[in-house]
Amino acid sequence: MKRIKMAAVAAMIFITAPTFADNSIIPVSKATKDIAVNLRDKASNDDSAYEILKSLTTEVGARHPGTPGEKAGIEWAVKKLHALGFDKVYTEDVKMNGWVRGVETAEILLPSYQKMVITALGRSKSTPEGGLEAQIVHFKNYAALEQADDNSLKGKIAFISNRMEKFKDGAGYGPANSARSKGHQLAAQKGAEALLIRSIGTDDHRNPHTGATSVAMGYTAVPAVALSNPDADQLMRLMEYGHSPKIRLNIQTKDLGPIVTKNVIAEITGRELPNEVVVIGGHLDSWDLGTGAVDDGAGVAIAMATGALIKSHTKTPPRRTIRVILWGAEELGLIGARAYAKARQEDGTIANHVIGSESDFGAGPIYGLQSSSNVSPSALHVVDTMAGLMGELGISRLSGDTTGGPDMIPLSKLGVPALKLLQDGTDYFDLHHTPDDTFDKVNPEHMRQNLAAWTVFAYIAAEWPGSFK
């Protein structure tokens, strides 16, 4: 397949490192750049990430914590990483409280009978067996619900209708997400029997979007449910006609109590500085509605294929260790990532993490490279060099700050520098946390472009002898 080229290359925005009188800037050698280019070109014609993703989503499927699918996913990852030739493959236990969904039904009872499509939000409590029936009270957004008097919704269901806006970088997600994460607490404070929200998603398909709430264990304060966008629109139209819809919700969920999941880790051992690590990865768990292809099977496959390609297409390993981390239980609150960071803080090895990044925004093409504010000024030229070599892939050097991805947040808070390979997420939230998150949505050409960019980053970060801190 021919390499992706874009006109945007000519308009790259470079952030150039300052010049120091003490010559503290260590250049990226020509040999390093030549190898990175060779890896980029091989990756641009390599379907290994796509094939790894196909295997994961087909042979395993959904990987929700505490389910047989999650266990199968962990076993699959260990076996596949060994087969890909990594020097070291191991797992680390992560303790958490499990939760699974069961029955999920909803109906409009008045003014006319209509079925709706819903899904329980993460760690939602159950309704009474057989469901609950109540009139909805509409709120345009979370802030509007905040203005309601406490205990004013007794016997009612709070309905938050705000629609997430669509942006290339997913900027609409955060502003809409308070309804999902904290809405159950607010609804309980206002006296509501349950919380019903418009799905946090940008599609118009009849697929509800699940997602995490603020609850780490136990249950939400009231049953918390997401409604598909078309069904939310239907409720809005009924209210526009002057009706006050009465609905029935029936969701039955189960708290599994204490369970153990795992982070799966693989390494290419560095030839000179094996204790210094460059982190790349994705989260292995997924929600249970689809097969977790874009969230985050794609990131898992890209990270695994990146390490394997560098291992198989370099004569000698890079100077530092490349560590691929497949974090567990991200969807229920970065649980695996927090456990990993805490363990490294406690054993004193957090300082050995020289830089990192996570792929967790689907399988769209990468358009930008961004660095965190704690990357040393004397290392910014290295990021510029990476962006320059990614330019042929249509990737520009962009300003701004980053944590490097959701599972990198705990490491970033501990001072680990990060880069972000920004993907086009225009359609990501059409699929995110829905039954439509399946392998057929992934473009193999985009996966090749991602693999090419990640090999440039991972190889140069591991080979360059200077410090990113």
Short mmCIF file of C-alpha atoms in Angstrom, two decimals:
data_model
loop_
_atom_site.label_atom_id
_atom_site.label_comp_id
_atom_site.label_asym_id
_atom_site.label_seq_id
_atom_site.Cartn_x
_atom_site.Cartn_y
_atom_site.Cartn_z
CA MET A 1 0.00 0.00 0.00
CA LYS A 2 1.28 3.46 -0.78
CA ARG A 3 2.29 5.74 2.04
CA ILE A 4 -0.17 8.38 3.26
CA LYS A 5 0.74 11.91 2.15
CA MET A 6 -1.08 15.10 3.04
CA ALA A 7 -0.72 18.73 2.08
CA ALA A 8 -0.77 19.62 5.77
CA VAL A 9 2.88 18.60 5.97
CA ALA A 10 3.92 21.89 4.46
CA ALA A 11 2.11 23.74 7.21
CA MET A 12 3.68 21.95 10.18
CA ILE A 13 3.91 23.97 13.38
CA PHE A 14 7.28 23.38 15.00
CA ILE A 15 8.18 24.18 18.59
CA THR A 16 11.93 24.63 18.48
CA ALA A 17 14.14 24.13 21.49
CA PRO A 18 16.27 27.08 22.58
CA THR A 19 20.03 27.05 22.09
CA PHE A 20 22.12 26.66 25.23
CA ALA A 21 25.60 28.10 25.60
CA ASP A 22 26.76 24.97 27.44
CA ASN A 23 25.85 22.79 24.45
CA SER A 24 23.47 20.76 26.63
CA ILE A 25 21.27 19.95 23.65
CA ILE A 26 22.10 16.45 22.43
CA PRO A 27 21.21 16.00 18.76
CA VAL A 28 19.38 13.04 17.32
CA SER A 29 22.02 11.24 15.29
CA LYS A 30 21.71 10.64 11.57
CA ALA A 31 21.90 6.89 12.20
CA THR A 32 18.97 7.06 14.60
CA LYS A 33 16.92 9.09 12.13
CA ASP A 34 17.77 6.71 9.30
CA ILE A 35 16.59 3.70 11.31
CA ALA A 36 13.43 5.55 12.34
CA VAL A 37 12.67 6.34 8.69
CA ASN A 38 13.24 2.72 7.74
CA LEU A 39 10.87 1.59 10.49
CA ARG A 40 8.29 4.19 9.43
CA ASP A 41 8.41 2.99 5.83
CA LYS A 42 8.09 -0.67 6.79
CA ALA A 43 5.18 0.12 9.12
CA SER A 44 3.42 2.08 6.37
CA ASN A 45 3.06 -1.20 4.48
CA ASP A 46 2.48 -3.45 7.49
CA ASP A 47 -0.93 -4.77 8.52
CA SER A 48 0.19 -6.38 11.77
CA ALA A 49 -1.72 -3.93 14.00
CA TYR A 50 -4.88 -4.50 11.97
CA GLU A 51 -4.44 -8.27 12.17
CA ILE A 52 -3.79 -8.19 15.92
CA LEU A 53 -6.98 -6.18 16.38
CA LYS A 54 -8.90 -8.63 14.22
CA SER A 55 -7.73 -11.51 16.40
CA LEU A 56 -8.57 -9.73 19.66
CA THR A 57 -12.07 -8.67 18.65
CA THR A 58 -12.91 -11.95 16.91
CA GLU A 59 -11.29 -14.60 19.09
CA VAL A 60 -12.01 -12.81 22.38
CA GLY A 61 -14.60 -10.07 21.90
CA ALA A 62 -15.80 -7.86 24.75
CA ARG A 63 -13.51 -7.67 27.79
CA HIS A 64 -15.51 -6.21 30.66
CA PRO A 65 -13.81 -6.60 34.08
CA GLY A 66 -15.02 -9.61 36.02
CA THR A 67 -16.34 -11.49 33.00
CA PRO A 68 -15.03 -14.57 31.17
CA GLY A 69 -14.25 -12.26 28.23
CA GLU A 70 -11.83 -10.24 30.33
CA LYS A 71 -10.05 -13.39 31.50
CA ALA A 72 -9.85 -14.62 27.90
CA GLY A 73 -8.45 -11.23 26.83
CA ILE A 74 -5.66 -11.40 29.40
CA GLU A 75 -4.75 -14.94 28.34
CA TRP A 76 -4.88 -13.89 24.68
CA ALA A 77 -2.57 -10.92 25.32
CA VAL A 78 0.06 -12.97 27.15
CA LYS A 79 0.10 -15.63 24.44
CA LYS A 80 0.18 -13.10 21.59
CA LEU A 81 2.96 -11.02 23.13
CA HIS A 82 5.11 -14.13 23.53
CA ALA A 83 4.41 -15.06 19.90
CA LEU A 84 5.42 -11.56 18.78
CA GLY A 85 8.88 -12.09 20.25
CA PHE A 86 9.01 -9.71 23.20
CA ASP A 87 11.93 -10.31 25.54
CA LYS A 88 9.80 -10.29 28.66
CA VAL A 89 6.05 -10.77 29.20
CA TYR A 90 4.38 -10.66 32.62
CA THR A 91 1.21 -9.65 34.43
CA GLU A 92 0.50 -7.70 37.60
CA ASP A 93 -2.60 -8.18 39.72
CA VAL A 94 -4.99 -5.28 40.13
CA LYS A 95 -7.62 -5.40 42.87
CA MET A 96 -11.02 -3.86 42.27
CA ASN A 97 -14.75 -4.31 42.83
CA GLY A 98 -16.58 -5.92 39.94
CA TRP A 99 -19.95 -4.94 38.47
CA VAL A 100 -22.01 -6.35 35.59
CA ARG A 101 -25.28 -5.44 33.91
CA GLY A 102 -28.30 -7.68 33.41
CA VAL A 103 -31.84 -6.77 32.33
CA GLU A 104 -32.22 -3.39 30.57
CA THR A 105 -35.63 -2.28 29.30
CA ALA A 106 -37.49 1.01 29.03
CA GLU A 107 -40.89 2.04 27.73
CA ILE A 108 -42.93 5.20 27.36
CA LEU A 109 -46.27 4.48 29.02
CA LEU A 110 -47.97 7.85 28.50
CA PRO A 111 -49.09 9.62 26.35
CA SER A 112 -48.55 6.64 24.00
CA TYR A 113 -46.83 3.29 24.41
CA GLN A 114 -43.37 3.14 22.83
CA LYS A 115 -40.29 1.04 23.54
CA MET A 116 -36.99 2.85 24.11
CA VAL A 117 -33.36 1.68 23.93
CA ILE A 118 -31.32 2.20 27.09
CA THR A 119 -28.26 0.91 28.90
CA ALA A 120 -27.18 1.12 32.53
CA LEU A 121 -24.27 3.39 33.35
CA GLY A 122 -21.30 1.87 35.13
CA ARG A 123 -22.01 0.65 38.66
CA SER A 124 -25.68 1.66 38.41
CA LYS A 125 -27.89 0.22 41.11
CA SER A 126 -30.91 -1.82 40.07
CA THR A 127 -34.45 -0.58 39.91
CA PRO A 128 -36.97 -2.54 42.00
CA GLU A 129 -37.52 -5.96 40.48
CA GLY A 130 -39.92 -5.52 37.59
CA GLY A 131 -38.92 -1.87 37.19
CA LEU A 132 -40.17 1.51 38.33
CA GLU A 133 -42.77 3.78 36.73
CA ALA A 134 -42.60 7.55 37.01
CA GLN A 135 -43.06 10.80 35.15
CA ILE A 136 -39.91 12.42 33.80
CA VAL A 137 -38.86 15.96 34.69
CA HIS A 138 -36.72 17.55 31.98
CA PHE A 139 -33.46 19.43 32.52
CA LYS A 140 -31.45 20.89 29.64
CA ASN A 141 -28.13 20.04 31.28
CA TYR A 142 -26.41 19.17 34.54
CA ALA A 143 -26.30 22.83 35.57
CA ALA A 144 -30.08 23.10 35.20
CA LEU A 145 -30.57 20.10 37.49
CA GLU A 146 -28.31 21.82 40.02
CA GLN A 147 -30.81 24.69 40.17
CA ALA A 148 -33.70 22.42 41.22
CA ASP A 149 -34.69 22.47 44.89
CA ASP A 150 -33.50 19.57 47.01
CA ASN A 151 -36.13 16.81 47.35
CA SER A 152 -38.28 18.50 44.69
CA LEU A 153 -38.25 15.45 42.38
CA LYS A 154 -39.78 12.92 44.77
CA GLY A 155 -41.53 10.22 42.77
CA LYS A 156 -40.06 11.53 39.48
CA ILE A 157 -37.24 10.59 37.09
CA ALA A 158 -34.70 13.29 36.28
CA PHE A 159 -34.04 13.51 32.53
CA ILE A 160 -30.96 15.43 31.30
CA SER A 161 -31.17 16.06 27.56
CA ASN A 162 -28.01 17.93 26.56
CA ARG A 163 -26.40 16.58 23.36
CA MET A 164 -22.66 16.18 23.04
CA GLU A 165 -21.08 18.35 20.35
CA LYS A 166 -18.87 16.76 17.69
CA PHE A 167 -15.25 17.94 17.32
CA LYS A 168 -12.17 16.45 15.66
CA ASP A 169 -10.32 16.35 18.98
CA GLY A 170 -13.31 15.18 21.03
CA ALA A 171 -13.54 18.49 22.90
CA GLY A 172 -17.29 18.07 23.41
CA TYR A 173 -16.84 15.03 25.66
CA GLY A 174 -15.75 16.74 28.86
CA PRO A 175 -18.51 19.37 29.00
CA ALA A 176 -21.21 16.73 28.46
CA ASN A 177 -19.75 14.13 30.78
CA SER A 178 -20.73 15.60 34.16
CA ALA A 179 -24.28 14.35 33.58
CA ARG A 180 -22.98 10.79 33.26
CA SER A 181 -20.35 10.81 35.98
CA LYS A 182 -22.02 12.87 38.72
CA GLY A 183 -25.66 13.11 37.67
CA HIS A 184 -26.79 10.19 39.84
CA GLN A 185 -25.64 11.95 43.00
CA LEU A 186 -27.38 15.16 42.05
CA ALA A 187 -30.58 13.35 41.06
CA ALA A 188 -30.64 11.63 44.47
CA GLN A 189 -30.09 14.96 46.20
CA LYS A 190 -33.10 16.37 44.36
CA GLY A 191 -35.20 13.39 45.45
CA ALA A 192 -35.49 11.63 42.07
CA GLU A 193 -36.23 7.92 41.77
CA ALA A 194 -33.73 7.51 38.92
CA LEU A 195 -31.52 9.40 36.47
CA LEU A 196 -32.07 9.21 32.71
CA ILE A 197 -29.53 10.97 30.45
CA ARG A 198 -29.17 11.43 26.74
CA SER A 199 -26.22 9.25 25.76
CA ILE A 200 -22.83 10.95 25.76
CA GLY A 201 -22.28 10.40 22.05
CA THR A 202 -22.48 12.15 18.70
CA ASP A 203 -24.38 9.61 16.59
CA ASP A 204 -28.01 9.43 15.56
CA HIS A 205 -28.20 5.64 15.73
CA ARG A 206 -30.42 3.83 18.17
CA ASN A 207 -27.43 2.69 20.20
CA PRO A 208 -27.14 3.85 23.80
CA HIS A 209 -23.69 4.81 25.13
CA THR A 210 -22.68 3.40 28.50
CA GLY A 211 -19.79 4.76 30.57
CA ALA A 212 -18.35 5.16 34.03
CA THR A 213 -19.88 7.05 36.91
CA SER A 214 -18.13 8.53 39.93
CA VAL A 215 -18.64 5.34 41.95
CA ALA A 216 -15.52 3.26 42.70
CA MET A 217 -17.34 0.43 44.47
CA GLY A 218 -20.90 -0.38 45.42
CA TYR A 219 -23.67 1.31 43.47
CA THR A 220 -24.82 4.69 42.21
CA ALA A 221 -27.10 6.74 44.46
CA VAL A 222 -30.10 6.04 42.20
CA PRO A 223 -30.48 3.87 39.09
CA ALA A 224 -28.57 5.66 36.31
CA VAL A 225 -29.46 5.03 32.68
CA ALA A 226 -28.33 6.30 29.25
CA LEU A 227 -30.89 6.67 26.48
CA SER A 228 -30.11 6.46 22.75
CA ASN A 229 -30.12 9.80 20.94
CA PRO A 230 -33.20 9.03 18.79
CA ASP A 231 -35.17 8.03 21.88
CA ALA A 232 -34.05 11.17 23.71
CA ASP A 233 -35.25 13.17 20.71
CA GLN A 234 -38.59 11.35 20.91
CA LEU A 235 -39.07 12.38 24.53
CA MET A 236 -38.18 15.96 23.63
CA ARG A 237 -40.78 16.02 20.84
CA LEU A 238 -43.46 14.65 23.15
CA MET A 239 -42.74 17.46 25.59
CA GLU A 240 -42.81 20.01 22.76
CA TYR A 241 -46.35 18.80 22.05
CA GLY A 242 -47.24 19.58 25.65
CA HIS A 243 -47.13 16.06 27.07
CA SER A 244 -45.52 14.97 30.32
CA PRO A 245 -44.19 11.50 29.50
CA LYS A 246 -44.48 8.70 32.01
CA ILE A 247 -41.98 5.89 31.55
CA ARG A 248 -41.06 2.51 32.96
CA LEU A 249 -37.41 1.63 33.61
CA ASN A 250 -36.22 -1.84 34.49
CA ILE A 251 -32.51 -2.41 34.98
CA GLN A 252 -31.02 -5.21 37.03
CA THR A 253 -27.30 -5.15 37.80
CA LYS A 254 -24.96 -7.05 40.09
CA ASP A 255 -22.04 -6.04 42.29
CA LEU A 256 -19.45 -8.84 42.03
CA GLY A 257 -17.58 -7.67 45.11
CA PRO A 258 -13.76 -7.86 45.25
CA ILE A 259 -12.17 -9.27 42.10
CA VAL A 260 -8.67 -9.31 40.62
CA THR A 261 -7.91 -8.13 37.10
CA LYS A 262 -4.45 -7.70 35.58
CA ASN A 263 -2.18 -5.30 33.78
CA VAL A 264 -0.36 -7.17 31.00
CA ILE A 265 3.18 -5.92 30.34
CA ALA A 266 5.77 -6.76 27.70
CA GLU A 267 9.27 -5.41 27.10
CA ILE A 268 12.02 -5.05 24.54
CA THR A 269 15.06 -4.87 26.78
CA GLY A 270 17.32 -1.88 26.21
CA ARG A 271 20.88 -2.66 25.19
CA GLU A 272 22.61 0.00 27.36
CA LEU A 273 20.00 1.40 29.77
CA PRO A 274 17.62 -1.51 30.43
CA ASN A 275 16.26 0.05 33.60
CA GLU A 276 15.13 3.19 31.78
CA VAL A 277 11.76 2.66 30.11
CA VAL A 278 9.74 4.27 27.36
CA VAL A 279 6.06 3.49 27.95
CA ILE A 280 3.58 2.82 25.15
CA GLY A 281 0.24 1.11 25.50
CA GLY A 282 -3.54 0.98 25.54
CA HIS A 283 -6.18 -0.46 27.84
CA LEU A 284 -7.10 -4.10 27.39
CA ASP A 285 -10.54 -3.99 29.01
CA SER A 286 -13.64 -2.81 27.18
CA TRP A 287 -17.29 -2.24 27.83
CA ASP A 288 -19.54 -5.20 27.26
CA LEU A 289 -21.90 -3.83 24.62
CA GLY A 290 -19.63 -4.20 21.56
CA THR A 291 -16.27 -5.89 21.02
CA GLY A 292 -14.07 -2.98 22.08
CA ALA A 293 -12.51 -2.45 18.65
CA VAL A 294 -11.99 1.32 18.72
CA ASP A 295 -12.04 1.58 22.52
CA ASP A 296 -9.43 0.40 23.02
CA GLY A 297 -8.59 -2.67 20.99
CA ALA A 298 -7.04 -0.44 18.35
CA GLY A 299 -4.67 1.13 20.88
CA VAL A 300 -3.73 -2.27 22.26
CA ALA A 301 -2.97 -3.57 18.77
CA ILE A 302 -0.99 -0.47 17.76
CA ALA A 303 1.20 -0.66 20.87
CA MET A 304 1.81 -4.39 20.51
CA ALA A 305 2.62 -4.09 16.80
CA THR A 306 4.92 -1.11 17.44
CA GLY A 307 7.08 -3.02 19.88
CA ALA A 308 7.11 -6.13 17.71
CA LEU A 309 8.07 -4.21 14.57
CA ILE A 310 10.97 -2.46 16.31
CA LYS A 311 12.11 -5.80 17.74
CA SER A 312 12.04 -7.58 14.39
CA HIS A 313 13.40 -4.83 12.12
CA THR A 314 16.41 -3.50 14.05
CA LYS A 315 19.78 -5.24 14.19
CA THR A 316 20.26 -4.27 17.82
CA PRO A 317 17.68 -3.21 20.42
CA PRO A 318 17.33 0.49 21.15
CA ARG A 319 19.34 1.98 24.00
CA ARG A 320 16.43 1.99 26.50
CA THR A 321 13.72 -0.54 27.24
CA ILE A 322 10.41 -0.16 25.43
CA ARG A 323 7.64 -1.24 27.77
CA VAL A 324 4.22 -2.04 26.32
CA ILE A 325 1.54 -1.78 28.99
CA LEU A 326 -1.95 -3.13 28.39
CA TRP A 327 -3.73 -1.54 31.33
CA GLY A 328 -6.68 -3.26 32.99
CA ALA A 329 -10.02 -1.82 34.12
CA GLU A 330 -9.61 1.61 32.53
CA GLU A 331 -13.30 1.94 31.80
CA LEU A 332 -14.31 1.80 35.45
CA GLY A 333 -11.88 4.52 36.51
CA LEU A 334 -8.24 4.06 35.40
CA ILE A 335 -7.97 1.30 38.00
CA GLY A 336 -5.08 -0.58 36.38
CA ALA A 337 -3.21 2.63 35.56
CA ARG A 338 -3.50 3.90 39.12
CA ALA A 339 -2.27 0.58 40.49
CA TYR A 340 0.70 0.56 38.10
CA ALA A 341 1.74 4.13 39.00
CA LYS A 342 1.31 3.53 42.74
CA ALA A 343 3.49 0.41 42.60
CA ARG A 344 6.29 2.30 40.80
CA GLN A 345 6.08 5.16 43.24
CA GLU A 346 6.35 2.75 46.16
CA ASP A 347 9.25 0.73 44.73
CA GLY A 348 11.15 3.85 43.66
CA THR A 349 11.25 3.05 39.94
CA ILE A 350 8.98 5.88 38.82
CA ALA A 351 12.10 7.95 38.03
CA ASN A 352 13.11 5.31 35.46
CA HIS A 353 10.12 6.18 33.27
CA VAL A 354 11.69 8.59 30.81
CA ILE A 355 8.62 9.34 28.65
CA GLY A 356 5.34 7.70 27.67
CA SER A 357 2.15 7.81 25.66
CA GLU A 358 -1.09 5.85 25.29
CA SER A 359 -3.19 5.18 22.19
CA ASP A 360 -6.80 5.46 23.41
CA PHE A 361 -8.83 7.51 20.95
CA GLY A 362 -9.90 4.94 18.40
CA ALA A 363 -8.39 4.02 15.05
CA GLY A 364 -8.57 7.32 13.17
CA PRO A 365 -5.52 8.81 11.42
CA ILE A 366 -2.99 10.77 13.46
CA TYR A 367 -2.74 14.45 12.53
CA GLY A 368 -0.63 16.00 15.29
CA LEU A 369 2.18 15.42 17.78
CA GLN A 370 2.00 17.21 21.12
CA SER A 371 4.32 17.23 24.13
CA SER A 372 3.62 17.74 27.83
CA SER A 373 4.77 20.86 29.62
CA ASN A 374 7.26 18.85 31.69
CA VAL A 375 9.31 17.78 28.66
CA SER A 376 12.63 19.56 29.14
CA PRO A 377 13.33 22.51 26.82
CA SER A 378 16.58 20.78 25.90
CA ALA A 379 14.57 17.79 24.60
CA LEU A 380 11.94 19.63 22.57
CA HIS A 381 14.12 19.42 19.47
CA VAL A 382 13.78 15.63 19.70
CA VAL A 383 10.01 15.94 19.54
CA ASP A 384 10.45 18.31 16.59
CA THR A 385 12.60 15.66 14.90
CA MET A 386 9.93 13.02 15.48
CA ALA A 387 7.31 15.31 13.98
CA GLY A 388 9.56 16.00 11.01
CA LEU A 389 9.92 12.29 10.29
CA MET A 390 6.16 11.84 10.75
CA GLY A 391 5.51 14.70 8.33
CA GLU A 392 5.28 12.38 5.35
CA LEU A 393 2.40 10.69 7.18
CA GLY A 394 0.46 13.95 7.36
CA ILE A 395 1.37 14.70 10.97
CA SER A 396 2.19 18.19 12.27
CA ARG A 397 4.00 19.36 15.40
CA LEU A 398 1.37 21.06 17.56
CA SER A 399 1.53 23.26 20.63
CA GLY A 400 -0.45 22.73 23.82
CA ASP A 401 -0.11 20.45 26.83
CA THR A 402 -0.98 16.79 27.34
CA THR A 403 -0.92 13.95 29.84
CA GLY A 404 -0.31 11.45 27.02
CA GLY A 405 -3.66 9.65 27.29
CA PRO A 406 -6.07 8.58 30.06
CA ASP A 407 -3.95 5.75 31.49
CA MET A 408 -0.89 8.01 31.42
CA ILE A 409 -2.57 10.48 33.80
CA PRO A 410 -1.34 8.79 37.03
CA LEU A 411 2.21 8.64 35.65
CA SER A 412 2.04 12.20 34.38
CA LYS A 413 0.99 13.40 37.84
CA LEU A 414 4.16 11.80 39.17
CA GLY A 415 6.29 13.80 36.74
CA VAL A 416 6.70 11.41 33.81
CA PRO A 417 7.01 13.41 30.54
CA ALA A 418 4.46 12.54 27.88
CA LEU A 419 3.72 12.89 24.20
CA LYS A 420 0.32 12.66 22.54
CA LEU A 421 -0.21 11.35 19.01
CA LEU A 422 -3.45 13.16 18.21
CA GLN A 423 -5.96 11.15 16.21
CA ASP A 424 -8.89 12.39 14.16
CA GLY A 425 -11.79 11.55 16.43
CA THR A 426 -14.56 13.16 14.40
CA ASP A 427 -16.53 9.90 14.36
CA TYR A 428 -15.08 8.34 17.51
CA PHE A 429 -18.00 9.29 19.74
CA ASP A 430 -20.46 7.81 17.25
CA LEU A 431 -19.13 4.41 18.35
CA HIS A 432 -17.73 5.02 21.84
CA HIS A 433 -19.20 2.70 24.52
CA THR A 434 -21.92 1.33 22.22
CA PRO A 435 -22.84 -2.00 20.60
CA ASP A 436 -21.50 -0.48 17.37
CA ASP A 437 -17.88 -0.54 18.58
CA THR A 438 -16.87 -3.44 16.34
CA PHE A 439 -13.96 -4.40 14.09
CA ASP A 440 -15.69 -3.53 10.81
CA LYS A 441 -15.47 0.17 11.71
CA VAL A 442 -11.66 0.14 11.54
CA ASN A 443 -9.81 1.30 8.40
CA PRO A 444 -6.64 -0.75 7.75
CA GLU A 445 -4.93 2.19 6.04
CA HIS A 446 -5.41 4.29 9.16
CA MET A 447 -3.98 1.49 11.30
CA ARG A 448 -0.85 1.40 9.11
CA GLN A 449 -0.43 5.16 9.47
CA ASN A 450 -0.79 4.89 13.25
CA LEU A 451 1.78 2.10 13.38
CA ALA A 452 4.23 4.12 11.31
CA ALA A 453 3.93 7.14 13.59
CA TRP A 454 4.21 5.13 16.80
CA THR A 455 7.36 3.36 15.62
CA VAL A 456 9.03 6.72 15.00
CA PHE A 457 8.13 7.94 18.47
CA ALA A 458 8.98 4.77 20.36
CA TYR A 459 12.27 4.10 18.59
CA ILE A 460 13.67 7.63 18.82
CA ALA A 461 12.54 8.03 22.44
CA ALA A 462 14.28 4.77 23.34
CA GLU A 463 17.43 5.38 21.28
CA TRP A 464 18.17 9.09 21.90
CA PRO A 465 20.74 9.25 24.74
CA GLY A 466 19.56 12.48 26.36
CA SER A 467 16.96 13.13 29.06
CA PHE A 468 13.37 14.21 28.41
CA LYS A 469 13.12 15.57 31.98
#
